[in-house]
Coordinates of C-alpha atoms in Angstrom, one line a residue:
X1 CA 65.2 103.5 36.7
X2 CA 62.8 104.8 39.2
X3 CA 63.6 103.9 42.7
X4 CA 60.4 104.3 44.1
X5 CA 57.1 103.2 42.0
X6 CA 53.9 103.5 43.1
X7 CA 52.6 100.6 45.2
X8 CA 50.1 98.6 43.7
X9 CA 47.0 99.1 46.3
X10 CA 43.7 97.8 44.8
X11 CA 45.1 92.6 43.6
X12 CA 44.5 89.5 39.9
X13 CA 42.0 87.5 38.4
X14 CA 42.9 86.2 35.0
X15 CA 46.7 84.9 34.8
X16 CA 48.9 87.0 33.8
X17 CA 50.7 87.6 30.3
X18 CA 53.0 84.8 30.7
X19 CA 50.0 82.3 31.2
X20 CA 49.4 80.6 34.9
X21 CA 52.3 81.1 37.1
X22 CA 54.3 78.1 38.3
X23 CA 57.2 78.8 40.4
X24 CA 58.5 75.3 38.7
X25 CA 58.1 77.3 35.0
X26 CA 61.3 78.2 33.0
X27 CA 61.6 82.0 32.0
X28 CA 61.0 82.1 28.0
X29 CA 64.6 81.2 26.6
X30 CA 65.1 84.6 24.2
X31 CA 68.2 85.3 21.6
X32 CA 69.9 88.4 23.3
X33 CA 68.2 88.1 27.1
X34 CA 71.6 87.4 29.0
X35 CA 70.8 85.3 32.3
X36 CA 72.9 86.7 34.8
X37 CA 74.4 85.3 38.0
X38 CA 75.0 87.0 41.2
X39 CA 78.7 86.8 41.3
X40 CA 78.2 88.5 37.8
X41 CA 75.7 91.5 39.3
X42 CA 78.3 92.0 42.0
X43 CA 80.8 92.6 39.4
X44 CA 78.9 95.3 37.8
X45 CA 77.9 96.8 40.7
X46 CA 81.0 97.0 42.8
X47 CA 79.6 93.8 45.3
X48 CA 76.5 96.2 45.4
X49 CA 78.2 99.6 46.7
X50 CA 76.3 102.0 48.2
X51 CA 77.7 104.3 45.5
X52 CA 76.0 102.5 43.1
X53 CA 72.3 102.4 44.9
X54 CA 70.2 104.4 42.6
X55 CA 67.4 104.2 45.1
X56 CA 65.5 101.8 47.0
X57 CA 61.9 101.3 48.1
X58 CA 58.9 98.7 49.7
X59 CA 59.6 96.5 46.0
X60 CA 63.4 96.3 46.5
X61 CA 66.8 98.1 45.6
X62 CA 67.7 99.4 42.2
X63 CA 71.5 99.7 41.6
X64 CA 73.7 101.6 38.5
X65 CA 75.8 98.8 37.2
X66 CA 78.2 98.4 33.9
X67 CA 77.7 95.8 31.1
X68 CA 79.7 95.4 27.9
X69 CA 77.5 96.4 25.2
X70 CA 78.4 93.6 22.7
X71 CA 78.6 90.9 24.9
X72 CA 76.1 92.0 27.9
X73 CA 78.7 90.6 30.0
X74 CA 79.3 92.6 33.4
X75 CA 82.2 95.2 33.6
X76 CA 84.5 95.8 36.8
X77 CA 85.0 99.4 35.6
X78 CA 83.1 101.9 36.6
X79 CA 82.2 104.2 33.6
X80 CA 83.4 101.4 31.1
X81 CA 80.6 99.9 28.7
X82 CA 77.2 100.4 28.9
X83 CA 75.1 101.8 32.1
X84 CA 72.0 99.3 33.3
X85 CA 69.6 99.4 35.7
X86 CA 69.8 96.5 38.3
X87 CA 66.3 95.9 40.1
X88 CA 66.9 93.4 43.0
X89 CA 63.2 92.5 44.5
X90 CA 62.3 92.3 47.8
X91 CA 61.3 88.9 48.8
X92 CA 58.7 90.4 51.4
X93 CA 57.6 93.2 49.2
X94 CA 54.6 93.6 47.0
X95 CA 55.8 92.5 43.9
X96 CA 56.8 88.8 43.5
X97 CA 57.9 85.8 41.5
X98 CA 54.3 85.9 39.7
X99 CA 55.1 89.7 38.8
X100 CA 59.0 89.2 38.4
X101 CA 58.1 85.9 35.4
X102 CA 55.2 87.8 33.9
X103 CA 57.7 90.9 33.2
X104 CA 60.4 89.2 31.9
X105 CA 58.9 86.6 30.0
X106 CA 56.9 89.6 28.3
X107 CA 59.4 92.1 27.8
X108 CA 62.2 89.1 26.7
X109 CA 59.8 88.9 23.6
X110 CA 58.5 92.1 22.7
X111 CA 60.1 95.5 21.3
X112 CA 58.8 98.8 20.4
X113 CA 60.9 102.0 21.1
X114 CA 58.4 103.1 23.9
X115 CA 59.1 100.1 26.0
X116 CA 61.6 99.5 28.7
X117 CA 64.5 97.4 27.2
X118 CA 65.0 94.3 29.1
X119 CA 68.4 93.1 28.8
X120 CA 68.9 90.4 31.3
X121 CA 67.8 88.7 34.9
X122 CA 69.0 86.7 37.7
X123 CA 67.1 83.9 39.6
X124 CA 69.4 82.4 41.8
X125 CA 69.1 81.9 45.8
X126 CA 66.1 83.3 45.9
X127 CA 67.3 86.4 44.4
X128 CA 65.0 87.7 41.8
X129 CA 66.4 90.4 39.3
X130 CA 66.2 92.3 36.3
X131 CA 68.1 94.0 34.4
X132 CA 67.2 97.0 32.5
X133 CA 68.5 99.7 30.1
X134 CA 69.4 102.3 32.0
X135 CA 67.3 105.6 31.8
X136 CA 69.2 108.7 32.3
X137 CA 66.6 111.6 32.9
X138 CA 64.7 108.7 35.9
X139 CA 61.1 108.5 36.6
X140 CA 58.4 110.7 35.1
X141 CA 57.0 111.7 38.5
X142 CA 60.3 113.1 40.0
X143 CA 60.2 115.4 37.1
X144 CA 56.5 116.5 36.9
X145 CA 56.3 116.6 40.7
X146 CA 59.9 118.0 41.4
X147 CA 60.5 115.3 44.1
X148 CA 64.4 116.1 44.3
X149 CA 66.0 119.4 44.6
X150 CA 66.8 121.1 41.1
X151 CA 65.3 119.1 38.9
X152 CA 63.6 121.6 35.9
X153 CA 60.0 122.0 35.3
X154 CA 59.1 119.9 32.2
X155 CA 58.0 122.3 29.3
X156 CA 54.4 122.1 27.5
X157 CA 56.4 120.7 24.3
X158 CA 58.2 117.9 26.3
X159 CA 55.0 116.9 27.9
X160 CA 53.5 116.7 24.8
X161 CA 56.0 114.7 23.7
X162 CA 56.1 112.5 26.4
X163 CA 52.2 112.1 26.3
X164 CA 52.3 110.9 22.4
X165 CA 55.9 108.5 23.4
X166 CA 53.5 107.0 26.2
X167 CA 50.6 106.6 24.1
X168 CA 52.2 104.9 21.6
X169 CA 53.5 102.4 23.6
X170 CA 50.3 101.3 24.6
X171 CA 49.0 101.6 21.9
X172 CA 51.3 98.8 20.6
X173 CA 50.2 96.8 23.2
X174 CA 46.3 97.0 22.6
X175 CA 46.9 96.1 18.8
X176 CA 49.3 93.1 19.2
X177 CA 47.4 89.8 17.8
X178 CA 47.4 88.6 21.4
X179 CA 46.1 92.2 23.1
X180 CA 47.6 93.0 26.0
X181 CA 46.5 95.3 29.2
X182 CA 49.0 96.9 31.0
X183 CA 46.8 97.2 34.0
X184 CA 49.1 99.4 35.9
X185 CA 49.6 102.8 34.3
X186 CA 51.2 105.7 36.1
X187 CA 54.1 108.2 36.1
X188 CA 56.3 106.7 38.2
X189 CA 56.6 103.6 35.7
X190 CA 57.5 106.0 33.1
X191 CA 61.3 106.7 32.4
X192 CA 62.9 109.2 30.7
X193 CA 66.1 108.9 28.6
X194 CA 68.5 112.0 27.9
X195 CA 66.0 113.7 25.3
X196 CA 63.2 113.0 27.1
X197 CA 62.0 109.6 24.8
X198 CA 59.5 107.7 27.4
X199 CA 59.5 104.2 27.9
X200 CA 56.9 102.4 29.9
X201 CA 57.9 99.4 32.4
X202 CA 56.0 97.7 35.5
X203 CA 54.9 95.2 33.4
X204 CA 54.2 92.8 36.4
X205 CA 50.5 93.1 36.3
X206 CA 49.8 92.9 32.9
X207 CA 47.3 90.6 31.3
X208 CA 45.9 89.4 28.1
X209 CA 43.0 91.5 26.7
X210 CA 39.7 90.2 25.9
X211 CA 39.4 88.3 22.2
X212 CA 38.0 90.3 19.3
X213 CA 34.4 89.1 20.5
X214 CA 34.3 90.0 24.1
X215 CA 34.4 93.3 25.3
X216 CA 36.1 92.8 28.6
X217 CA 37.2 90.2 31.0
X218 CA 35.9 89.4 34.2
X219 CA 38.4 89.3 37.1
X220 CA 38.0 88.0 41.0
X221 CA 40.5 90.5 42.3
X222 CA 41.4 94.1 41.4
X223 CA 44.8 94.8 40.6
X224 CA 46.3 98.9 39.9
X225 CA 47.2 101.2 41.7
X226 CA 44.5 104.0 43.5
X227 CA 44.3 106.9 42.0
X228 CA 44.7 105.5 38.1
X229 CA 42.8 102.6 38.5
X230 CA 39.6 102.9 36.1
X231 CA 36.2 103.3 38.8
X232 CA 34.1 101.1 36.6
X233 CA 37.2 98.1 37.1
X234 CA 37.2 98.6 40.7
X235 CA 33.8 98.4 40.9
X236 CA 32.9 95.5 39.0
X237 CA 36.1 93.8 38.5
X238 CA 35.3 93.9 34.5
X239 CA 38.3 95.3 32.7
X240 CA 38.8 96.8 29.1
X241 CA 41.4 97.6 27.2
X242 CA 39.9 100.8 27.7
X243 CA 40.5 100.2 31.5
X244 CA 44.3 101.1 30.2
X245 CA 42.9 104.6 28.6
X246 CA 41.1 105.5 31.8
X247 CA 44.6 105.3 33.5
X248 CA 46.4 107.4 30.8
X249 CA 43.5 110.1 31.5
X250 CA 44.7 110.3 34.8
X251 CA 48.5 110.3 33.7
X252 CA 47.4 113.4 31.0
X253 CA 45.4 115.6 34.0
X254 CA 48.7 115.2 36.0
X255 CA 50.8 116.3 32.3
X256 CA 48.3 119.4 32.7
X257 CA 48.6 120.5 36.1
X258 CA 51.4 119.1 37.8
X259 CA 49.8 117.9 40.7
X260 CA 49.4 114.1 41.9
X261 CA 46.7 112.0 41.0
X262 CA 46.2 111.5 45.1
X263 CA 47.8 113.6 47.8
X264 CA 46.3 113.6 51.0
X265 CA 48.1 116.6 51.8
X266 CA 45.3 118.6 50.0
X267 CA 42.2 120.1 51.0
X268 CA 39.1 117.7 51.3
X269 CA 37.5 117.6 48.1
X270 CA 40.5 118.1 46.3
X271 CA 42.6 115.3 47.4
X272 CA 41.5 113.1 44.5
X273 CA 42.9 114.7 41.1
X274 CA 40.0 113.6 38.9
X275 CA 37.2 114.0 40.9
X276 CA 38.3 117.7 41.9
X277 CA 39.2 118.6 38.3
X278 CA 37.6 116.6 35.8
X279 CA 34.2 119.1 35.8
X280 CA 36.4 121.8 34.9
X281 CA 38.1 120.2 31.8
X282 CA 35.8 121.5 29.4
X283 CA 35.4 124.9 30.9
X284 CA 37.3 127.1 28.6
X285 CA 37.0 129.8 31.1
X286 CA 38.3 128.2 34.1
X287 CA 41.3 126.1 31.7
X288 CA 44.3 128.3 32.9
X289 CA 43.3 128.0 36.4
X290 CA 44.2 124.5 36.5
X291 CA 47.1 124.5 34.3
X292 CA 50.5 123.8 35.6
X293 CA 51.6 127.8 36.5
X294 CA 55.3 126.4 35.1
X295 CA 54.1 126.4 31.9
X296 CA 52.6 129.6 31.9
X297 CA 53.1 131.4 28.3
X298 CA 54.4 127.8 26.8
X299 CA 51.0 126.9 25.2
X300 CA 48.4 128.1 23.4
X301 CA 45.2 128.4 24.9
X302 CA 43.4 126.1 21.9
X303 CA 45.7 123.6 21.6
X304 CA 45.7 123.3 25.9
X305 CA 41.8 122.7 25.8
X306 CA 42.0 120.3 22.8
X307 CA 44.5 118.5 25.2
X308 CA 41.9 119.1 28.1
X309 CA 39.3 117.5 26.5
X310 CA 40.7 114.6 25.6
X311 CA 41.8 114.0 28.9
X312 CA 38.3 114.1 29.6
X313 CA 37.2 111.7 27.2
X314 CA 40.1 109.5 28.3
X315 CA 38.4 109.9 31.6
X316 CA 34.9 108.9 30.8
X317 CA 32.9 106.9 33.2
X318 CA 31.9 104.8 30.6
X319 CA 34.7 102.4 29.6
X320 CA 32.9 101.8 25.7
X321 CA 32.7 105.7 25.3
X322 CA 36.5 106.3 25.6
X323 CA 38.7 106.4 22.8
X324 CA 41.2 103.7 21.6
X325 CA 44.6 104.5 22.3
X326 CA 45.2 104.6 18.7
X327 CA 42.9 107.5 18.4
X328 CA 44.2 109.0 21.8
X329 CA 47.7 108.7 19.4
X330 CA 46.2 110.7 16.8
X331 CA 44.9 113.4 18.8
X332 CA 48.1 114.0 20.4
X333 CA 50.0 114.4 17.4
X334 CA 47.3 117.1 15.7
X335 CA 47.8 119.1 18.9
X336 CA 51.6 118.5 19.0
X337 CA 51.7 119.6 15.2
X338 CA 49.2 122.8 16.1
X339 CA 51.7 123.8 18.5
X340 CA 54.5 123.5 16.3
X341 CA 52.9 125.4 13.3
X342 CA 52.4 128.4 15.7
X343 CA 55.9 128.5 17.2
X344 CA 57.3 128.5 13.4
X345 CA 55.2 131.5 12.6
X346 CA 56.5 133.5 15.5
X347 CA 60.3 133.0 13.9

């Protein structure tokens, strides 16, 4: 798991997906979801050995641990069994009991290939822990912005694959019988396995979406991450399913450019990526000036321009004008098929 997820800077209105939060509320009992003790976690991580520490941030610490695949019981031998990511929340951090409970209850009840797999949790002695499947390649932001040395730039084909997978995960949330809005989509909560399949995490802020007869929900406080949250949501508190689509558009723009959504180190006027580059997305002649130079020669102009047009649609200032995530999936698949056909014709 990523060790430095972006902090939420913008805070909740309507109750999250697990319902009204109550410290006395029990976690939903789900077959296959294991309840761990602190003693179990110490076994799995060799007593939280420094060698097991994957990273830490304001949210807490993440350790690599080992469990037996069939029983999910902790393994005392490193390298024996199945690797897992054990996230221990900082009691003074931005993620509290409500967010922890919301994520455990949601991921414990829902499965999709593009959602992170939750294997278990621990709620003991004021310690809040989640145990996830281990994602070999870590978080997308580390690769996209190459935060760690020796990380190779992501290819155009891999970026398309990641975009499609993330879009499928969001489309799943938006088409559940009881629709769900993620509310905090960003590259730091998107994780990659060894084959660069992407999975979404960070469901602590997720909430029920509007009913079919409603277009939006009015919230009393704003939650999300600056640079990703839809401006209309930040301004009014009205949240739509398509508020997630805007955030996805920001991620798409980061995939195209290789630049962060917000970077105070950039010159004035260029610090906010959307404000800076959104006007250029529909200008075909300027497209190559904004595409990540690491992908030079890997994409066709037609496919890249279609991806840029889709990005601009997702970033539309009017929520109703944004495409649904189901439509986004189909459009991205068309772009991928176009590139595959071009590559096959070269063979």
